[in-house]
Amino acid sequence: MVKKEWIEKGYADEPVEEGTDLRKEIRRMCAEKNAVLLAHYYTPREVQECADFIGDSLALARKAAATDADIIVMCGVHFMAETCKLLSPEKKVFAPDLNAGCSLADSCRAEDLKRFKEEHPGYKVVSYVNTTAAVKALTDVVVTSGNAKKVIDSFPKDEKIIFGPDHNLGSYINSVTGRDMLLWNGGCHVHEKFSVEAITQLKKEHPGAVVMAHLECKGPVLAVADVKGSTAVMLKYAMEHDGKEYIVATESGILHELQRQCPDKTFYPVPPEVGEGTVGCMCNECEYMKMNTLRKIYNTLRYEWPEVSVDEAVARDAVKPIERMLELS
């Protein structure tokens, strides 16, 4: 039964009996209810270890859609659960905590984008996947950090394009394609904090380390990186190359999977600021991703709440730019 106080909090807050093996109970309920548990790379280690699939947001939504599961539990942030619902409208989709938002997605509201489009007639809208369903519904084609260049290259050279909401990703794509896209001024609060100074300090301590940076980082940070790309690009590079040390400029949750895939290598997270005692610390975290806990997942499966839904009219339009992206990439 969904209690009033749970609704107010946005997650099921039922206490768990002392001694309960949450991981075991979560896996039991997944089997019992034919549920698939998804975890983004940035969620806590114990959540990733309990999941059926871990990965980036769109890849997870596509994996879930390919299963015969009746229930999807998306451990990430709210827009990711919406994307799961867009690709699996016939399945129930749950998020362990409705308060797990995204600073990047929140930087572009649908009503603001609608007004901006009206002010710039004749422009195509290309939106990063880190957006709400309502924003996707106003979009011509969605991109990920991994395929953004390929998708943009598919447009005629003289095409007028609005790119959003990530200004850093858009700036990078402009630089490598020679485009002059009109960029939305949005960003991820975690990636915005990384600095060249912090990387330089780590590089002094580990001169042989390879620097890897997510495309949501600022231009100067990308300029000093040896590897620029999505979390999937970082994982692939570390797995396929001989380097033994890596400096990683993205949310620190990815280090769990990097270390799992490459147990003989060492990874150093870049802190958001330079200061005594900060270099190498795990302080570059997304507080929204960390809202996903085993207890919340347990209660989500137990009570099948909170459920994430998307208005049918919005969903019809929002899925189209995703389908267009898949056609192009």
mmCIF file of C-alpha atoms in Angstrom:
data_model
loop_
_atom_site.group_PDB
_atom_site.id
_atom_site.type_symbol
_atom_site.label_atom_id
_atom_site.label_comp_id
_atom_site.label_asym_id
_atom_site.label_seq_id
_atom_site.Cartn_x
_atom_site.Cartn_y
_atom_site.Cartn_z
ATOM 1 C CA MET A 1 0.000 0.000 0.000
ATOM 2 C CA VAL A 2 1.373 3.418 -1.003
ATOM 3 C CA LYS A 3 1.344 5.655 2.049
ATOM 4 C CA LYS A 4 0.727 9.388 1.992
ATOM 5 C CA GLU A 5 4.143 10.125 3.467
ATOM 6 C CA TRP A 6 5.781 8.046 0.723
ATOM 7 C CA ILE A 7 4.030 10.095 -1.925
ATOM 8 C CA GLU A 8 5.325 13.247 -0.273
ATOM 9 C CA LYS A 9 8.858 11.866 -0.139
ATOM 10 C CA GLY A 10 8.814 10.393 -3.643
ATOM 11 C CA TYR A 11 9.972 6.941 -2.603
ATOM 12 C CA ALA A 12 8.781 4.017 -0.460
ATOM 13 C CA ASP A 13 10.254 4.605 2.982
ATOM 14 C CA GLU A 14 9.185 1.390 4.707
ATOM 15 C CA PRO A 15 11.785 0.199 7.244
ATOM 16 C CA VAL A 16 13.483 -3.072 6.406
ATOM 17 C CA GLU A 17 13.701 -5.794 9.036
ATOM 18 C CA GLU A 18 17.140 -6.010 10.588
ATOM 19 C CA GLY A 19 19.201 -8.799 9.082
ATOM 20 C CA THR A 20 17.399 -8.743 5.733
ATOM 21 C CA ASP A 21 19.719 -9.640 2.862
ATOM 22 C CA LEU A 22 18.580 -6.860 0.552
ATOM 23 C CA ARG A 23 20.493 -8.060 -2.477
ATOM 24 C CA LYS A 24 19.122 -11.593 -2.122
ATOM 25 C CA GLU A 25 15.560 -10.306 -1.628
ATOM 26 C CA ILE A 26 15.823 -7.948 -4.601
ATOM 27 C CA ARG A 27 16.962 -10.777 -6.851
ATOM 28 C CA ARG A 28 14.182 -13.023 -5.497
ATOM 29 C CA MET A 29 11.513 -10.420 -6.277
ATOM 30 C CA CYS A 30 12.986 -9.761 -9.727
ATOM 31 C CA ALA A 31 12.574 -13.454 -10.517
ATOM 32 C CA GLU A 32 9.135 -13.632 -8.897
ATOM 33 C CA LYS A 33 7.775 -10.554 -10.676
ATOM 34 C CA ASN A 34 9.645 -10.955 -13.967
ATOM 35 C CA ALA A 35 11.461 -7.679 -13.405
ATOM 36 C CA VAL A 36 14.715 -6.428 -14.901
ATOM 37 C CA LEU A 37 16.958 -4.201 -12.796
ATOM 38 C CA LEU A 38 19.001 -1.543 -14.613
ATOM 39 C CA ALA A 39 21.812 0.522 -13.075
ATOM 40 C CA HIS A 40 23.649 3.456 -14.593
ATOM 41 C CA TYR A 41 27.454 3.524 -14.286
ATOM 42 C CA TYR A 42 27.180 6.442 -11.848
ATOM 43 C CA THR A 43 25.027 4.685 -9.244
ATOM 44 C CA PRO A 44 26.584 3.267 -6.034
ATOM 45 C CA ARG A 45 28.759 0.171 -6.294
ATOM 46 C CA GLU A 46 26.300 -2.067 -4.429
ATOM 47 C CA VAL A 47 23.493 -1.073 -6.798
ATOM 48 C CA GLN A 48 25.606 -1.883 -9.858
ATOM 49 C CA GLU A 49 26.558 -5.247 -8.354
ATOM 50 C CA CYS A 50 22.887 -6.133 -7.856
ATOM 51 C CA ALA A 51 21.680 -5.139 -11.334
ATOM 52 C CA ASP A 52 20.916 -7.278 -14.366
ATOM 53 C CA PHE A 53 22.469 -4.689 -16.662
ATOM 54 C CA ILE A 54 24.733 -1.705 -16.086
ATOM 55 C CA GLY A 55 25.552 0.940 -18.653
ATOM 56 C CA ASP A 56 24.644 4.315 -20.142
ATOM 57 C CA SER A 57 21.042 5.498 -20.139
ATOM 58 C CA LEU A 58 19.948 4.784 -23.712
ATOM 59 C CA ALA A 59 21.830 1.489 -23.909
ATOM 60 C CA LEU A 60 20.051 0.340 -20.744
ATOM 61 C CA ALA A 61 16.628 1.342 -22.076
ATOM 62 C CA ARG A 62 17.274 -0.592 -25.272
ATOM 63 C CA LYS A 63 18.461 -3.678 -23.371
ATOM 64 C CA ALA A 64 15.351 -3.629 -21.212
ATOM 65 C CA ALA A 65 13.129 -3.251 -24.268
ATOM 66 C CA ALA A 66 14.711 -6.361 -25.762
ATOM 67 C CA THR A 67 13.783 -8.502 -22.744
ATOM 68 C CA ASP A 68 10.455 -10.177 -22.001
ATOM 69 C CA ALA A 69 10.342 -8.552 -18.556
ATOM 70 C CA ASP A 70 7.037 -7.181 -17.299
ATOM 71 C CA ILE A 71 8.709 -4.668 -14.981
ATOM 72 C CA ILE A 72 11.684 -2.347 -15.423
ATOM 73 C CA VAL A 73 13.389 -0.797 -12.400
ATOM 74 C CA MET A 74 15.644 2.015 -13.632
ATOM 75 C CA CYS A 75 18.316 2.981 -11.134
ATOM 76 C CA GLY A 76 19.577 6.268 -12.441
ATOM 77 C CA VAL A 77 17.749 9.577 -12.766
ATOM 78 C CA HIS A 78 14.200 10.448 -13.749
ATOM 79 C CA PHE A 79 14.685 11.135 -17.461
ATOM 80 C CA MET A 80 16.272 7.696 -17.836
ATOM 81 C CA ALA A 81 13.133 6.047 -16.464
ATOM 82 C CA GLU A 82 11.094 8.114 -18.926
ATOM 83 C CA THR A 83 13.277 6.876 -21.783
ATOM 84 C CA CYS A 84 12.682 3.297 -20.646
ATOM 85 C CA LYS A 85 8.934 3.950 -20.779
ATOM 86 C CA LEU A 86 9.220 5.454 -24.279
ATOM 87 C CA LEU A 87 10.949 2.330 -25.590
ATOM 88 C CA SER A 88 8.853 -0.118 -23.541
ATOM 89 C CA PRO A 89 5.360 1.401 -23.318
ATOM 90 C CA GLU A 90 3.811 -1.976 -22.520
ATOM 91 C CA LYS A 91 6.010 -2.537 -19.451
ATOM 92 C CA LYS A 92 5.704 -1.049 -15.975
ATOM 93 C CA VAL A 93 8.641 1.258 -15.259
ATOM 94 C CA PHE A 94 9.686 2.191 -11.732
ATOM 95 C CA ALA A 95 12.290 4.587 -10.322
ATOM 96 C CA PRO A 96 13.518 3.951 -6.755
ATOM 97 C CA ASP A 97 13.426 7.688 -5.961
ATOM 98 C CA LEU A 98 11.436 10.260 -7.945
ATOM 99 C CA ASN A 99 13.662 12.990 -6.500
ATOM 100 C CA ALA A 100 16.623 11.725 -8.512
ATOM 101 C CA GLY A 101 16.674 14.449 -11.133
ATOM 102 C CA CYS A 102 19.380 15.686 -13.480
ATOM 103 C CA SER A 103 20.884 19.174 -13.556
ATOM 104 C CA LEU A 104 21.492 18.852 -17.293
ATOM 105 C CA ALA A 105 17.947 17.765 -18.142
ATOM 106 C CA ASP A 106 16.571 20.402 -15.779
ATOM 107 C CA SER A 107 18.533 23.126 -17.590
ATOM 108 C CA CYS A 108 16.221 22.792 -20.603
ATOM 109 C CA ARG A 109 12.502 23.004 -19.902
ATOM 110 C CA ALA A 110 10.067 22.087 -22.657
ATOM 111 C CA GLU A 111 8.263 25.428 -22.496
ATOM 112 C CA ASP A 112 11.561 27.291 -22.881
ATOM 113 C CA LEU A 113 12.664 25.164 -25.810
ATOM 114 C CA LYS A 114 9.280 25.616 -27.490
ATOM 115 C CA ARG A 115 9.620 29.391 -27.226
ATOM 116 C CA PHE A 116 13.215 29.263 -28.471
ATOM 117 C CA LYS A 117 12.155 27.232 -31.510
ATOM 118 C CA GLU A 118 9.477 29.778 -32.322
ATOM 119 C CA GLU A 119 12.113 32.516 -32.162
ATOM 120 C CA HIS A 120 14.327 30.588 -34.614
ATOM 121 C CA PRO A 121 12.137 29.261 -37.425
ATOM 122 C CA GLY A 122 13.779 26.940 -39.922
ATOM 123 C CA TYR A 123 16.137 25.356 -37.394
ATOM 124 C CA LYS A 124 16.342 21.623 -36.752
ATOM 125 C CA VAL A 125 16.522 20.660 -33.081
ATOM 126 C CA VAL A 126 19.096 18.093 -32.001
ATOM 127 C CA SER A 127 18.802 17.121 -28.339
ATOM 128 C CA TYR A 128 21.160 15.168 -26.143
ATOM 129 C CA VAL A 129 19.526 12.055 -24.691
ATOM 130 C CA ASN A 130 19.861 13.661 -21.234
ATOM 131 C CA THR A 131 16.523 15.446 -21.602
ATOM 132 C CA THR A 132 12.940 14.962 -20.479
ATOM 133 C CA ALA A 133 10.365 13.218 -22.659
ATOM 134 C CA ALA A 134 8.650 16.587 -23.167
ATOM 135 C CA VAL A 135 11.849 18.063 -24.618
ATOM 136 C CA LYS A 136 12.396 15.006 -26.805
ATOM 137 C CA ALA A 137 8.880 15.555 -28.160
ATOM 138 C CA LEU A 138 10.052 18.946 -29.498
ATOM 139 C CA THR A 139 13.194 17.445 -31.015
ATOM 140 C CA ASP A 140 13.993 16.326 -34.563
ATOM 141 C CA VAL A 141 16.686 13.830 -33.597
ATOM 142 C CA VAL A 142 18.217 12.691 -30.300
ATOM 143 C CA VAL A 143 21.939 12.008 -29.873
ATOM 144 C CA THR A 144 24.227 10.401 -27.322
ATOM 145 C CA SER A 145 27.765 11.536 -26.564
ATOM 146 C CA GLY A 146 28.928 8.484 -28.503
ATOM 147 C CA ASN A 147 27.066 9.162 -31.764
ATOM 148 C CA ALA A 148 26.557 12.954 -31.746
ATOM 149 C CA LYS A 149 29.246 13.635 -34.358
ATOM 150 C CA LYS A 150 27.924 10.944 -36.702
ATOM 151 C CA VAL A 151 24.361 12.218 -36.435
ATOM 152 C CA ILE A 152 25.375 15.849 -36.978
ATOM 153 C CA ASP A 153 27.505 14.842 -39.969
ATOM 154 C CA SER A 154 24.370 13.338 -41.537
ATOM 155 C CA PHE A 155 22.805 16.801 -41.879
ATOM 156 C CA PRO A 156 23.566 19.006 -44.901
ATOM 157 C CA LYS A 157 26.458 21.391 -44.245
ATOM 158 C CA ASP A 158 24.175 24.413 -44.480
ATOM 159 C CA GLU A 159 21.513 22.999 -42.137
ATOM 160 C CA LYS A 160 20.584 25.398 -39.335
ATOM 161 C CA ILE A 161 20.709 23.450 -36.057
ATOM 162 C CA ILE A 162 19.787 24.135 -32.455
ATOM 163 C CA PHE A 163 21.806 21.796 -30.207
ATOM 164 C CA GLY A 164 20.986 21.304 -26.551
ATOM 165 C CA PRO A 165 21.023 21.193 -23.715
ATOM 166 C CA ASP A 166 24.710 20.431 -23.100
ATOM 167 C CA HIS A 167 26.776 23.432 -24.178
ATOM 168 C CA ASN A 168 30.102 21.634 -23.673
ATOM 169 C CA LEU A 169 29.124 18.679 -25.841
ATOM 170 C CA GLY A 170 27.725 21.035 -28.482
ATOM 171 C CA SER A 171 30.922 23.112 -28.476
ATOM 172 C CA TYR A 172 33.004 19.991 -28.949
ATOM 173 C CA ILE A 173 30.840 18.785 -31.840
ATOM 174 C CA ASN A 174 31.078 22.214 -33.447
ATOM 175 C CA SER A 175 34.884 22.033 -33.182
ATOM 176 C CA VAL A 176 35.211 18.595 -34.792
ATOM 177 C CA THR A 177 32.597 19.105 -37.528
ATOM 178 C CA GLY A 178 33.230 22.725 -38.465
ATOM 179 C CA ARG A 179 29.598 23.533 -37.742
ATOM 180 C CA ASP A 180 28.208 26.646 -36.137
ATOM 181 C CA MET A 181 25.242 25.142 -34.326
ATOM 182 C CA LEU A 182 23.197 27.365 -32.047
ATOM 183 C CA LEU A 183 23.935 26.004 -28.582
ATOM 184 C CA TRP A 184 21.635 25.811 -25.574
ATOM 185 C CA ASN A 185 23.382 27.002 -22.423
ATOM 186 C CA GLY A 186 22.985 23.910 -20.242
ATOM 187 C CA GLY A 187 25.413 21.635 -18.456
ATOM 188 C CA CYS A 188 25.990 18.832 -15.959
ATOM 189 C CA HIS A 189 26.868 20.201 -12.532
ATOM 190 C CA VAL A 190 29.379 17.383 -11.969
ATOM 191 C CA HIS A 191 31.284 17.702 -15.247
ATOM 192 C CA GLU A 192 31.262 21.501 -15.087
ATOM 193 C CA LYS A 193 33.466 21.355 -11.981
ATOM 194 C CA PHE A 194 36.424 19.512 -13.499
ATOM 195 C CA SER A 195 39.463 21.715 -14.119
ATOM 196 C CA VAL A 196 42.741 21.602 -15.998
ATOM 197 C CA GLU A 197 44.515 22.449 -12.731
ATOM 198 C CA ALA A 198 43.227 19.327 -11.002
ATOM 199 C CA ILE A 199 44.236 17.137 -13.949
ATOM 200 C CA THR A 200 47.672 18.780 -14.088
ATOM 201 C CA GLN A 201 48.250 18.091 -10.398
ATOM 202 C CA LEU A 202 47.289 14.424 -10.829
ATOM 203 C CA LYS A 203 49.448 14.190 -13.949
ATOM 204 C CA LYS A 204 52.474 15.394 -11.948
ATOM 205 C CA GLU A 205 51.929 12.547 -9.505
ATOM 206 C CA HIS A 206 51.282 9.986 -12.253
ATOM 207 C CA PRO A 207 53.155 11.182 -15.363
ATOM 208 C CA GLY A 208 52.525 7.993 -17.305
ATOM 209 C CA ALA A 209 48.761 8.003 -16.793
ATOM 210 C CA VAL A 210 46.347 8.339 -19.697
ATOM 211 C CA VAL A 211 43.855 11.187 -19.225
ATOM 212 C CA MET A 212 40.260 10.307 -20.124
ATOM 213 C CA ALA A 213 37.493 12.937 -20.104
ATOM 214 C CA HIS A 214 33.758 12.828 -20.778
ATOM 215 C CA LEU A 215 32.460 15.094 -23.536
ATOM 216 C CA GLU A 216 30.280 16.912 -20.981
ATOM 217 C CA CYS A 217 33.482 18.485 -19.608
ATOM 218 C CA LYS A 218 34.545 22.012 -20.532
ATOM 219 C CA GLY A 219 36.692 22.662 -23.600
ATOM 220 C CA PRO A 220 39.978 23.267 -21.725
ATOM 221 C CA VAL A 221 39.591 19.953 -19.907
ATOM 222 C CA LEU A 222 38.929 18.111 -23.176
ATOM 223 C CA ALA A 223 41.964 19.834 -24.704
ATOM 224 C CA VAL A 224 44.328 18.166 -22.207
ATOM 225 C CA ALA A 225 42.658 14.735 -22.433
ATOM 226 C CA ASP A 226 44.208 11.850 -24.333
ATOM 227 C CA VAL A 227 40.829 10.107 -24.660
ATOM 228 C CA LYS A 228 37.626 12.085 -25.160
ATOM 229 C CA GLY A 229 34.247 10.362 -25.204
ATOM 230 C CA SER A 230 31.383 8.683 -23.405
ATOM 231 C CA THR A 231 31.740 6.303 -20.481
ATOM 232 C CA ALA A 232 31.470 3.444 -22.997
ATOM 233 C CA VAL A 233 34.417 4.908 -24.945
ATOM 234 C CA MET A 234 36.463 5.125 -21.753
ATOM 235 C CA LEU A 235 35.705 1.532 -20.826
ATOM 236 C CA LYS A 236 36.540 0.253 -24.283
ATOM 237 C CA TYR A 237 39.822 2.167 -24.397
ATOM 238 C CA ALA A 238 40.969 0.985 -20.968
ATOM 239 C CA MET A 239 40.092 -2.618 -21.817
ATOM 240 C CA GLU A 240 41.874 -2.610 -25.179
ATOM 241 C CA HIS A 241 45.052 -0.644 -24.466
ATOM 242 C CA ASP A 242 48.214 -1.412 -22.524
ATOM 243 C CA GLY A 243 48.281 1.637 -20.283
ATOM 244 C CA LYS A 244 48.367 0.775 -16.578
ATOM 245 C CA GLU A 245 47.262 4.100 -15.074
ATOM 246 C CA TYR A 246 44.324 6.317 -16.017
ATOM 247 C CA ILE A 247 43.147 9.723 -14.842
ATOM 248 C CA VAL A 248 39.368 9.823 -15.213
ATOM 249 C CA ALA A 249 37.323 13.023 -15.553
ATOM 250 C CA THR A 250 33.742 11.901 -15.140
ATOM 251 C CA GLU A 251 31.432 10.891 -12.284
ATOM 252 C CA SER A 252 33.382 8.568 -9.997
ATOM 253 C CA GLY A 253 30.797 5.766 -10.121
ATOM 254 C CA ILE A 254 32.334 4.613 -13.405
ATOM 255 C CA LEU A 255 35.477 3.543 -11.553
ATOM 256 C CA HIS A 256 33.706 0.464 -10.238
ATOM 257 C CA GLU A 257 33.121 -0.933 -13.726
ATOM 258 C CA LEU A 258 36.529 0.214 -14.955
ATOM 259 C CA GLN A 259 38.192 -1.649 -12.108
ATOM 260 C CA ARG A 260 35.972 -4.706 -12.584
ATOM 261 C CA GLN A 261 36.833 -4.921 -16.268
ATOM 262 C CA CYS A 262 40.507 -4.022 -15.777
ATOM 263 C CA PRO A 263 41.595 -5.424 -12.380
ATOM 264 C CA ASP A 264 45.299 -5.035 -13.216
ATOM 265 C CA LYS A 265 45.035 -1.299 -13.898
ATOM 266 C CA THR A 266 44.762 1.765 -11.652
ATOM 267 C CA PHE A 267 42.233 4.573 -12.072
ATOM 268 C CA TYR A 268 42.405 8.005 -10.467
ATOM 269 C CA PRO A 269 39.227 10.116 -10.290
ATOM 270 C CA VAL A 270 39.677 13.815 -11.001
ATOM 271 C CA PRO A 271 38.345 15.941 -8.115
ATOM 272 C CA PRO A 272 36.184 18.936 -8.946
ATOM 273 C CA GLU A 273 38.586 21.417 -7.321
ATOM 274 C CA VAL A 274 42.264 21.611 -6.522
ATOM 275 C CA GLY A 275 43.089 21.792 -2.856
ATOM 276 C CA GLU A 276 45.069 20.058 -0.155
ATOM 277 C CA GLY A 277 43.755 16.569 0.397
ATOM 278 C CA THR A 278 41.381 16.614 -2.569
ATOM 279 C CA VAL A 279 43.338 15.104 -5.443
ATOM 280 C CA GLY A 280 42.377 11.480 -5.913
ATOM 281 C CA CYS A 281 39.409 11.651 -3.558
ATOM 282 C CA MET A 282 35.942 10.397 -4.443
ATOM 283 C CA CYS A 283 34.337 13.840 -4.298
ATOM 284 C CA ASN A 284 33.219 14.119 -7.924
ATOM 285 C CA GLU A 285 29.861 12.440 -7.322
ATOM 286 C CA CYS A 286 26.329 13.065 -8.573
ATOM 287 C CA GLU A 287 24.090 13.284 -5.535
ATOM 288 C CA TYR A 288 21.075 12.357 -7.678
ATOM 289 C CA MET A 289 22.612 9.078 -8.853
ATOM 290 C CA LYS A 290 23.537 8.271 -5.274
ATOM 291 C CA MET A 291 19.857 8.502 -4.249
ATOM 292 C CA ASN A 292 19.506 4.967 -5.602
ATOM 293 C CA THR A 293 19.961 2.563 -2.686
ATOM 294 C CA LEU A 294 19.313 -1.130 -2.126
ATOM 295 C CA ARG A 295 16.654 -0.323 0.452
ATOM 296 C CA LYS A 296 14.742 1.883 -1.992
ATOM 297 C CA ILE A 297 15.041 -0.737 -4.735
ATOM 298 C CA TYR A 298 13.759 -3.392 -2.335
ATOM 299 C CA ASN A 299 10.719 -1.282 -1.456
ATOM 300 C CA THR A 300 10.136 -0.319 -5.080
ATOM 301 C CA LEU A 301 9.866 -3.977 -6.043
ATOM 302 C CA ARG A 302 7.887 -4.854 -2.921
ATOM 303 C CA TYR A 303 5.229 -2.172 -3.419
ATOM 304 C CA GLU A 304 5.659 -1.633 -7.172
ATOM 305 C CA TRP A 305 5.967 2.098 -6.629
ATOM 306 C CA PRO A 306 6.820 4.791 -7.618
ATOM 307 C CA GLU A 307 5.810 4.176 -11.211
ATOM 308 C CA VAL A 308 6.985 6.468 -14.008
ATOM 309 C CA SER A 309 4.592 7.278 -16.824
ATOM 310 C CA VAL A 310 4.670 9.526 -19.886
ATOM 311 C CA ASP A 311 1.638 11.239 -21.373
ATOM 312 C CA GLU A 312 0.587 9.273 -24.476
ATOM 313 C CA ALA A 313 0.602 12.300 -26.785
ATOM 314 C CA VAL A 314 4.057 13.320 -25.545
ATOM 315 C CA ALA A 315 5.319 9.743 -25.864
ATOM 316 C CA ARG A 316 4.180 9.480 -29.488
ATOM 317 C CA ASP A 317 6.275 12.509 -30.412
ATOM 318 C CA ALA A 318 9.162 11.801 -28.036
ATOM 319 C CA VAL A 319 9.949 8.350 -29.415
ATOM 320 C CA LYS A 320 10.270 9.620 -32.998
ATOM 321 C CA PRO A 321 13.621 11.437 -32.575
ATOM 322 C CA ILE A 322 15.026 8.374 -30.822
ATOM 323 C CA GLU A 323 13.960 6.178 -33.738
ATOM 324 C CA ARG A 324 15.468 8.712 -36.131
ATOM 325 C CA MET A 325 18.776 8.553 -34.246
ATOM 326 C CA LEU A 326 18.803 4.750 -34.416
ATOM 327 C CA GLU A 327 18.235 4.930 -38.173
ATOM 328 C CA LEU A 328 21.185 7.308 -38.587
ATOM 329 C CA SER A 329 23.587 5.544 -36.252
#
